[in-house]
PDB file of C-alpha atoms in Angstrom:
ATOM      1  CA  MET A   1      -0.026   0.029   0.079  1.00  0.00           C
ATOM      2  CA  ARG A   2       0.979   3.648  -0.694  1.00  0.00           C
ATOM      3  CA  LEU A   3      -1.714   5.493   0.695  1.00  0.00           C
ATOM      4  CA  VAL A   4      -2.789   4.958   4.495  1.00  0.00           C
ATOM      5  CA  LEU A   5      -6.124   6.713   5.717  1.00  0.00           C
ATOM      6  CA  PHE A   6      -6.703   6.825   9.523  1.00  0.00           C
ATOM      7  CA  ASP A   7      -9.926   7.126  11.260  1.00  0.00           C
ATOM      8  CA  ILE A   8      -9.399   9.083  14.384  1.00  0.00           C
ATOM      9  CA  ASP A   9     -11.709   8.101  17.510  1.00  0.00           C
ATOM     10  CA  GLY A  10     -11.167   4.569  18.666  1.00  0.00           C
ATOM     11  CA  THR A  11      -8.260   4.329  16.106  1.00  0.00           C
ATOM     12  CA  LEU A  12      -5.751   6.746  17.085  1.00  0.00           C
ATOM     13  CA  LEU A  13      -7.149   8.089  20.212  1.00  0.00           C
ATOM     14  CA  ARG A  14      -9.958   8.005  22.648  1.00  0.00           C
ATOM     15  CA  CYS A  15     -11.910  11.024  24.039  1.00  0.00           C
ATOM     16  CA  GLY A  16     -13.782   9.132  26.679  1.00  0.00           C
ATOM     17  CA  PRO A  17     -17.382   9.974  27.629  1.00  0.00           C
ATOM     18  CA  GLN A  18     -16.655  13.997  27.632  1.00  0.00           C
ATOM     19  CA  VAL A  19     -17.818  14.357  24.014  1.00  0.00           C
ATOM     20  CA  ARG A  20     -21.479  13.624  24.125  1.00  0.00           C
ATOM     21  CA  PRO A  21     -22.296  15.916  26.600  1.00  0.00           C
ATOM     22  CA  LEU A  22     -20.843  18.851  24.238  1.00  0.00           C
ATOM     23  CA  PHE A  23     -22.724  17.470  21.223  1.00  0.00           C
ATOM     24  CA  ALA A  24     -26.032  17.439  23.273  1.00  0.00           C
ATOM     25  CA  ALA A  25     -25.307  20.945  24.681  1.00  0.00           C
ATOM     26  CA  ALA A  26     -24.860  22.182  21.165  1.00  0.00           C
ATOM     27  CA  LEU A  27     -27.981  20.337  19.762  1.00  0.00           C
ATOM     28  CA  GLN A  28     -30.210  21.628  22.820  1.00  0.00           C
ATOM     29  CA  GLU A  29     -28.944  25.289  21.834  1.00  0.00           C
ATOM     30  CA  VAL A  30     -29.502  25.015  18.019  1.00  0.00           C
ATOM     31  CA  TYR A  31     -32.481  22.742  17.853  1.00  0.00           C
ATOM     32  CA  GLY A  32     -34.230  22.959  21.326  1.00  0.00           C
ATOM     33  CA  THR A  33     -33.698  19.384  22.111  1.00  0.00           C
ATOM     34  CA  THR A  34     -31.299  16.609  22.133  1.00  0.00           C
ATOM     35  CA  GLY A  35     -33.508  14.108  20.744  1.00  0.00           C
ATOM     36  CA  VAL A  36     -33.045  10.544  22.051  1.00  0.00           C
ATOM     37  CA  MET A  37     -29.302  10.165  22.609  1.00  0.00           C
ATOM     38  CA  GLU A  38     -29.488   7.085  25.174  1.00  0.00           C
ATOM     39  CA  GLY A  39     -28.770   4.026  22.991  1.00  0.00           C
ATOM     40  CA  TYR A  40     -27.662   5.900  19.971  1.00  0.00           C
ATOM     41  CA  SER A  41     -24.357   4.916  18.753  1.00  0.00           C
ATOM     42  CA  PHE A  42     -21.804   7.719  17.297  1.00  0.00           C
ATOM     43  CA  ALA A  43     -19.374   4.767  16.262  1.00  0.00           C
ATOM     44  CA  GLY A  44     -18.407   5.207  12.664  1.00  0.00           C
ATOM     45  CA  LYS A  45     -20.817   8.038  11.648  1.00  0.00           C
ATOM     46  CA  THR A  46     -20.131  11.380  10.512  1.00  0.00           C
ATOM     47  CA  ASP A  47     -21.095  14.343  12.610  1.00  0.00           C
ATOM     48  CA  PRO A  48     -23.953  15.491  10.196  1.00  0.00           C
ATOM     49  CA  ARG A  49     -25.241  11.967  10.094  1.00  0.00           C
ATOM     50  CA  ILE A  50     -25.584  11.970  13.851  1.00  0.00           C
ATOM     51  CA  VAL A  51     -27.440  15.520  13.882  1.00  0.00           C
ATOM     52  CA  LEU A  52     -29.482  14.313  11.142  1.00  0.00           C
ATOM     53  CA  ASP A  53     -30.356  11.007  12.545  1.00  0.00           C
ATOM     54  CA  LEU A  54     -30.919  12.493  16.339  1.00  0.00           C
ATOM     55  CA  MET A  55     -33.167  15.635  14.894  1.00  0.00           C
ATOM     56  CA  THR A  56     -35.353  14.045  12.394  1.00  0.00           C
ATOM     57  CA  GLY A  57     -35.737  11.147  15.211  1.00  0.00           C
ATOM     58  CA  ALA A  58     -36.992  14.075  17.443  1.00  0.00           C
ATOM     59  CA  GLY A  59     -39.582  15.037  14.545  1.00  0.00           C
ATOM     60  CA  VAL A  60     -37.500  18.076  13.290  1.00  0.00           C
ATOM     61  CA  PRO A  61     -37.921  18.219   9.552  1.00  0.00           C
ATOM     62  CA  GLU A  62     -34.875  17.261   7.506  1.00  0.00           C
ATOM     63  CA  ALA A  63     -34.780  20.493   5.499  1.00  0.00           C
ATOM     64  CA  GLU A  64     -34.601  22.522   8.942  1.00  0.00           C
ATOM     65  CA  VAL A  65     -32.160  20.226  10.353  1.00  0.00           C
ATOM     66  CA  ARG A  66     -29.850  20.984   7.406  1.00  0.00           C
ATOM     67  CA  ARG A  67     -30.437  24.426   7.376  1.00  0.00           C
ATOM     68  CA  ARG A  68     -29.360  24.676  10.964  1.00  0.00           C
ATOM     69  CA  LEU A  69     -26.278  22.294  10.453  1.00  0.00           C
ATOM     70  CA  PRO A  70     -23.660  25.306  10.123  1.00  0.00           C
ATOM     71  CA  ALA A  71     -24.938  26.780  13.464  1.00  0.00           C
ATOM     72  CA  MET A  72     -24.923  23.313  14.837  1.00  0.00           C
ATOM     73  CA  ARG A  73     -21.337  22.909  13.609  1.00  0.00           C
ATOM     74  CA  ARG A  74     -20.182  26.086  15.143  1.00  0.00           C
ATOM     75  CA  SER A  75     -21.693  25.821  18.523  1.00  0.00           C
ATOM     76  CA  TYR A  76     -20.328  22.205  19.050  1.00  0.00           C
ATOM     77  CA  LEU A  77     -16.784  22.931  17.858  1.00  0.00           C
ATOM     78  CA  ASP A  78     -16.638  26.177  19.992  1.00  0.00           C
ATOM     79  CA  ARG A  79     -17.510  23.863  23.012  1.00  0.00           C
ATOM     80  CA  LEU A  80     -15.125  21.205  21.915  1.00  0.00           C
ATOM     81  CA  GLU A  81     -12.327  23.377  21.635  1.00  0.00           C
ATOM     82  CA  SER A  82     -12.615  25.042  25.189  1.00  0.00           C
ATOM     83  CA  GLY A  83     -14.142  21.814  26.756  1.00  0.00           C
ATOM     84  CA  LEU A  84     -12.402  18.975  25.405  1.00  0.00           C
ATOM     85  CA  ASP A  85     -10.134  17.814  28.554  1.00  0.00           C
ATOM     86  CA  THR A  86      -6.689  16.143  27.732  1.00  0.00           C
ATOM     87  CA  GLU A  87      -6.573  14.437  30.831  1.00  0.00           C
ATOM     88  CA  ARG A  88      -9.634  12.416  30.062  1.00  0.00           C
ATOM     89  CA  MET A  89      -8.292  11.160  26.791  1.00  0.00           C
ATOM     90  CA  ALA A  90      -6.094   8.400  25.739  1.00  0.00           C
ATOM     91  CA  LEU A  91      -3.588   8.141  22.945  1.00  0.00           C
ATOM     92  CA  LEU A  92      -3.798   4.621  21.637  1.00  0.00           C
ATOM     93  CA  PRO A  93      -0.887   2.018  21.718  1.00  0.00           C
ATOM     94  CA  GLY A  94       1.679   2.346  18.891  1.00  0.00           C
ATOM     95  CA  VAL A  95       0.203   5.423  17.322  1.00  0.00           C
ATOM     96  CA  ALA A  96       2.786   8.105  17.810  1.00  0.00           C
ATOM     97  CA  ASP A  97       5.596   5.817  16.828  1.00  0.00           C
ATOM     98  CA  LEU A  98       3.974   4.739  13.654  1.00  0.00           C
ATOM     99  CA  LEU A  99       3.088   8.085  12.549  1.00  0.00           C
ATOM    100  CA  GLU A 100       6.758   9.353  13.182  1.00  0.00           C
ATOM    101  CA  ARG A 101       8.190   6.570  11.098  1.00  0.00           C
ATOM    102  CA  LEU A 102       5.834   6.557   8.144  1.00  0.00           C
ATOM    103  CA  VAL A 103       6.386  10.568   8.070  1.00  0.00           C
ATOM    104  CA  ALA A 104       9.836  10.317   8.308  1.00  0.00           C
ATOM    105  CA  GLU A 105      10.573   7.495   6.102  1.00  0.00           C
ATOM    106  CA  GLY A 106       8.202   8.667   3.491  1.00  0.00           C
ATOM    107  CA  GLU A 107       7.361   5.125   2.903  1.00  0.00           C
ATOM    108  CA  VAL A 108       3.425   5.984   2.241  1.00  0.00           C
ATOM    109  CA  THR A 109       1.433   9.136   1.936  1.00  0.00           C
ATOM    110  CA  VAL A 110      -0.813   9.374   5.310  1.00  0.00           C
ATOM    111  CA  GLY A 111      -3.942  10.935   5.542  1.00  0.00           C
ATOM    112  CA  LEU A 112      -7.284  11.083   7.451  1.00  0.00           C
ATOM    113  CA  LEU A 113     -10.706   9.610   6.818  1.00  0.00           C
ATOM    114  CA  THR A 114     -13.032  10.519   9.580  1.00  0.00           C
ATOM    115  CA  GLY A 115     -16.383  11.411  10.365  1.00  0.00           C
ATOM    116  CA  ASN A 116     -15.570  14.373  12.524  1.00  0.00           C
ATOM    117  CA  TRP A 117     -15.911  17.674  11.036  1.00  0.00           C
ATOM    118  CA  GLU A 118     -12.372  18.972  10.240  1.00  0.00           C
ATOM    119  CA  ARG A 119     -12.206  21.544  12.717  1.00  0.00           C
ATOM    120  CA  GLY A 120     -13.266  18.865  15.371  1.00  0.00           C
ATOM    121  CA  ALA A 121     -10.729  16.275  13.928  1.00  0.00           C
ATOM    122  CA  ARG A 122      -7.987  18.855  14.332  1.00  0.00           C
ATOM    123  CA  ILE A 123      -8.992  19.804  17.869  1.00  0.00           C
ATOM    124  CA  LYS A 124      -8.791  16.312  18.951  1.00  0.00           C
ATOM    125  CA  LEU A 125      -5.585  15.590  17.240  1.00  0.00           C
ATOM    126  CA  SER A 126      -3.913  18.632  18.669  1.00  0.00           C
ATOM    127  CA  ARG A 127      -4.431  17.464  22.124  1.00  0.00           C
ATOM    128  CA  PHE A 128      -1.414  14.802  21.700  1.00  0.00           C
ATOM    129  CA  GLY A 129       0.383  16.927  18.699  1.00  0.00           C
ATOM    130  CA  LEU A 130      -0.668  14.551  16.241  1.00  0.00           C
ATOM    131  CA  GLU A 131      -2.165  17.217  13.847  1.00  0.00           C
ATOM    132  CA  ARG A 132       1.407  17.918  12.183  1.00  0.00           C
ATOM    133  CA  TYR A 133       1.167  14.306  10.361  1.00  0.00           C
ATOM    134  CA  PHE A 134      -1.902  14.898   8.497  1.00  0.00           C
ATOM    135  CA  ALA A 135      -1.637  17.431   5.771  1.00  0.00           C
ATOM    136  CA  PHE A 136      -5.356  16.323   4.369  1.00  0.00           C
ATOM    137  CA  GLY A 137      -8.253  14.258   4.683  1.00  0.00           C
ATOM    138  CA  ALA A 138     -11.792  13.714   4.341  1.00  0.00           C
ATOM    139  CA  PHE A 139     -14.226  14.857   6.847  1.00  0.00           C
ATOM    140  CA  GLY A 140     -17.644  15.168   8.097  1.00  0.00           C
ATOM    141  CA  ASP A 141     -17.753  18.621   6.147  1.00  0.00           C
ATOM    142  CA  ASP A 142     -17.471  16.438   2.827  1.00  0.00           C
ATOM    143  CA  GLY A 143     -20.429  14.280   3.210  1.00  0.00           C
ATOM    144  CA  VAL A 144     -23.086  12.933   5.341  1.00  0.00           C
ATOM    145  CA  HIS A 145     -22.609   9.141   4.737  1.00  0.00           C
ATOM    146  CA  ARG A 146     -18.981   7.516   5.380  1.00  0.00           C
ATOM    147  CA  ALA A 147     -19.193   5.875   2.103  1.00  0.00           C
ATOM    148  CA  GLU A 148     -19.040   9.355   0.337  1.00  0.00           C
ATOM    149  CA  LEU A 149     -15.708  10.136   1.919  1.00  0.00           C
ATOM    150  CA  PRO A 150     -13.149   7.674   0.378  1.00  0.00           C
ATOM    151  CA  PRO A 151     -13.252   9.351  -3.272  1.00  0.00           C
ATOM    152  CA  VAL A 152     -12.746  12.843  -1.482  1.00  0.00           C
ATOM    153  CA  ALA A 153      -9.618  11.598   0.562  1.00  0.00           C
ATOM    154  CA  LEU A 154      -8.223  10.138  -2.682  1.00  0.00           C
ATOM    155  CA  ALA A 155      -8.713  13.162  -4.786  1.00  0.00           C
ATOM    156  CA  ARG A 156      -6.704  15.135  -2.079  1.00  0.00           C
ATOM    157  CA  ALA A 157      -4.228  12.656  -1.597  1.00  0.00           C
ATOM    158  CA  GLU A 158      -3.493  12.389  -5.252  1.00  0.00           C
ATOM    159  CA  LEU A 159      -3.159  16.232  -5.352  1.00  0.00           C
ATOM    160  CA  HIS A 160      -0.727  16.260  -2.085  1.00  0.00           C
ATOM    161  CA  ALA A 161       1.339  13.533  -3.497  1.00  0.00           C
ATOM    162  CA  GLY A 162       1.449  14.289  -7.052  1.00  0.00           C
ATOM    163  CA  ARG A 163       0.634  10.692  -8.091  1.00  0.00           C
ATOM    164  CA  ARG A 164      -2.205   8.366  -8.820  1.00  0.00           C
ATOM    165  CA  PHE A 165      -2.970   5.495  -6.462  1.00  0.00           C
ATOM    166  CA  ALA A 166      -5.050   2.378  -7.387  1.00  0.00           C
ATOM    167  CA  PRO A 167      -7.435   0.683  -5.412  1.00  0.00           C
ATOM    168  CA  ASP A 168      -4.907  -2.126  -4.114  1.00  0.00           C
ATOM    169  CA  GLU A 169      -2.420   0.648  -3.161  1.00  0.00           C
ATOM    170  CA  ILE A 170      -4.887   1.974  -0.556  1.00  0.00           C
ATOM    171  CA  LEU A 171      -5.501   0.939   2.972  1.00  0.00           C
ATOM    172  CA  ILE A 172      -8.018   2.527   5.392  1.00  0.00           C
ATOM    173  CA  ILE A 173      -7.629   1.918   9.215  1.00  0.00           C
ATOM    174  CA  GLY A 174     -10.538   2.207  11.425  1.00  0.00           C
ATOM    175  CA  ASP A 175     -12.311   0.672  14.471  1.00  0.00           C
ATOM    176  CA  THR A 176     -16.095   0.338  13.132  1.00  0.00           C
ATOM    177  CA  VAL A 177     -18.129  -1.558  10.663  1.00  0.00           C
ATOM    178  CA  GLU A 178     -18.772   1.607   9.087  1.00  0.00           C
ATOM    179  CA  ASP A 179     -14.947   2.185   8.382  1.00  0.00           C
ATOM    180  CA  VAL A 180     -14.946  -1.401   6.816  1.00  0.00           C
ATOM    181  CA  ALA A 181     -18.040  -0.832   4.763  1.00  0.00           C
ATOM    182  CA  CYS A 182     -16.773   2.492   3.161  1.00  0.00           C
ATOM    183  CA  ALA A 183     -13.333   0.948   2.347  1.00  0.00           C
ATOM    184  CA  ARG A 184     -15.440  -1.965   0.662  1.00  0.00           C
ATOM    185  CA  ALA A 185     -17.524   0.129  -1.173  1.00  0.00           C
ATOM    186  CA  HIS A 186     -14.643   1.581  -3.197  1.00  0.00           C
ATOM    187  CA  SER A 187     -12.832  -1.857  -3.641  1.00  0.00           C
ATOM    188  CA  PHE A 188     -10.095  -0.305  -1.125  1.00  0.00           C
ATOM    189  CA  HIS A 189      -8.343  -2.818   1.633  1.00  0.00           C
ATOM    190  CA  CYS A 190      -9.283  -2.065   5.228  1.00  0.00           C
ATOM    191  CA  LEU A 191      -7.471  -2.806   8.650  1.00  0.00           C
ATOM    192  CA  GLY A 192      -9.872  -3.209  11.367  1.00  0.00           C
ATOM    193  CA  VAL A 193      -8.607  -2.516  14.760  1.00  0.00           C
ATOM    194  CA  ALA A 194     -10.176  -3.661  17.943  1.00  0.00           C
ATOM    195  CA  THR A 195      -9.275  -0.461  19.917  1.00  0.00           C
ATOM    196  CA  GLY A 196     -12.514   1.262  19.707  1.00  0.00           C
ATOM    197  CA  TRP A 197     -16.258  -0.173  20.793  1.00  0.00           C
ATOM    198  CA  THR A 198     -16.425  -2.915  18.191  1.00  0.00           C
ATOM    199  CA  PRO A 199     -15.311  -6.551  18.834  1.00  0.00           C
ATOM    200  CA  ALA A 200     -12.616  -8.094  16.557  1.00  0.00           C
ATOM    201  CA  GLU A 201     -15.159 -10.646  15.486  1.00  0.00           C
ATOM    202  CA  MET A 202     -17.722  -8.165  14.277  1.00  0.00           C
ATOM    203  CA  LEU A 203     -14.865  -6.351  12.255  1.00  0.00           C
ATOM    204  CA  ARG A 204     -14.100  -9.679  10.659  1.00  0.00           C
ATOM    205  CA  ASP A 205     -17.767 -10.494  10.028  1.00  0.00           C
ATOM    206  CA  ALA A 206     -17.973  -7.094   8.500  1.00  0.00           C
ATOM    207  CA  GLY A 207     -15.406  -7.962   5.688  1.00  0.00           C
ATOM    208  CA  ALA A 208     -12.101  -6.401   7.065  1.00  0.00           C
ATOM    209  CA  ALA A 209      -9.252  -7.758   4.918  1.00  0.00           C
ATOM    210  CA  TRP A 210      -7.010  -7.530   8.275  1.00  0.00           C
ATOM    211  CA  VAL A 211      -8.228  -7.538  12.030  1.00  0.00           C
ATOM    212  CA  ALA A 212      -5.919  -6.527  15.026  1.00  0.00           C
ATOM    213  CA  ASP A 213      -6.303  -5.943  18.429  1.00  0.00           C
ATOM    214  CA  ASP A 214      -4.125  -2.955  18.192  1.00  0.00           C
ATOM    215  CA  LEU A 215      -1.704  -1.011  15.825  1.00  0.00           C
ATOM    216  CA  PRO A 216       1.389  -2.904  17.242  1.00  0.00           C
ATOM    217  CA  ALA A 217      -0.375  -6.134  16.781  1.00  0.00           C
ATOM    218  CA  ALA A 218      -1.007  -4.876  13.235  1.00  0.00           C
ATOM    219  CA  GLY A 219       2.238  -4.626  12.391  1.00  0.00           C
ATOM    220  CA  ARG A 220       2.763  -8.542  12.436  1.00  0.00           C
ATOM    221  CA  LEU A 221       0.167  -8.573   9.870  1.00  0.00           C
ATOM    222  CA  LEU A 222       1.214  -6.027   7.535  1.00  0.00           C
ATOM    223  CA  PRO A 223       5.173  -5.119   8.140  1.00  0.00           C
ATOM    224  CA  LEU A 224       4.303  -1.655   6.777  1.00  0.00           C
ATOM    225  CA  LEU A 225       2.523  -0.812   9.974  1.00  0.00           C
ATOM    226  CA  ALA A 226       5.071  -2.449  12.358  1.00  0.00           C
ATOM    227  CA  CYS A 227       5.693   0.003  15.218  1.00  0.00           C
ATOM    228  CA  GLY A 228       8.976   1.300  16.596  1.00  0.00           C
ATOM    229  CA  ARG A 229      10.974  -0.833  14.220  1.00  0.00           C
TER     230      ARG A 229
END
């Protein structure tokens, strides 16, 4: 592979339970309701899809949900920037070593493929100094459904690298079945890492080409990803 696209939450880092209340407060401010958040999974979904699911579920017309999305984005991201506590977050095993090596050695082009709005992605990454590794990516700003994001990431990767990438040169790394599905929808390879909220068996059943307990273990399956070598 020559292009590796990383998810963020559950793949590179964990924010813990602190993000949902910030998201809920923004929903309440902009739409006057949080919808039914209990039991709703954010895993693998884009930020706009989460808003659409919760607000249409609460009876807000879809056109009105979409009209207020820019205000929702601003409210949530302002809250995230001021309220995200690094002490309640965790950098996942092997992440810093792997990114440092890949960027330093220039073996691959590295980017993001995440459902976070871009500013939110950068806020989360900045808490551990990881934003400097990612010059480009595809984000929740680029589509409601995750399957819309791989072509966007690919176009930006090719612009950044100055070359084309064939599907068999592309690897998406993520921790949810949504990551696997979006990779498979475009015939890209997918590595599932069981560092988030999805068991390894579910990632395997979803069709991930490789499944590992974490990124250091992934290096035993794909030497390109061997951490600290």
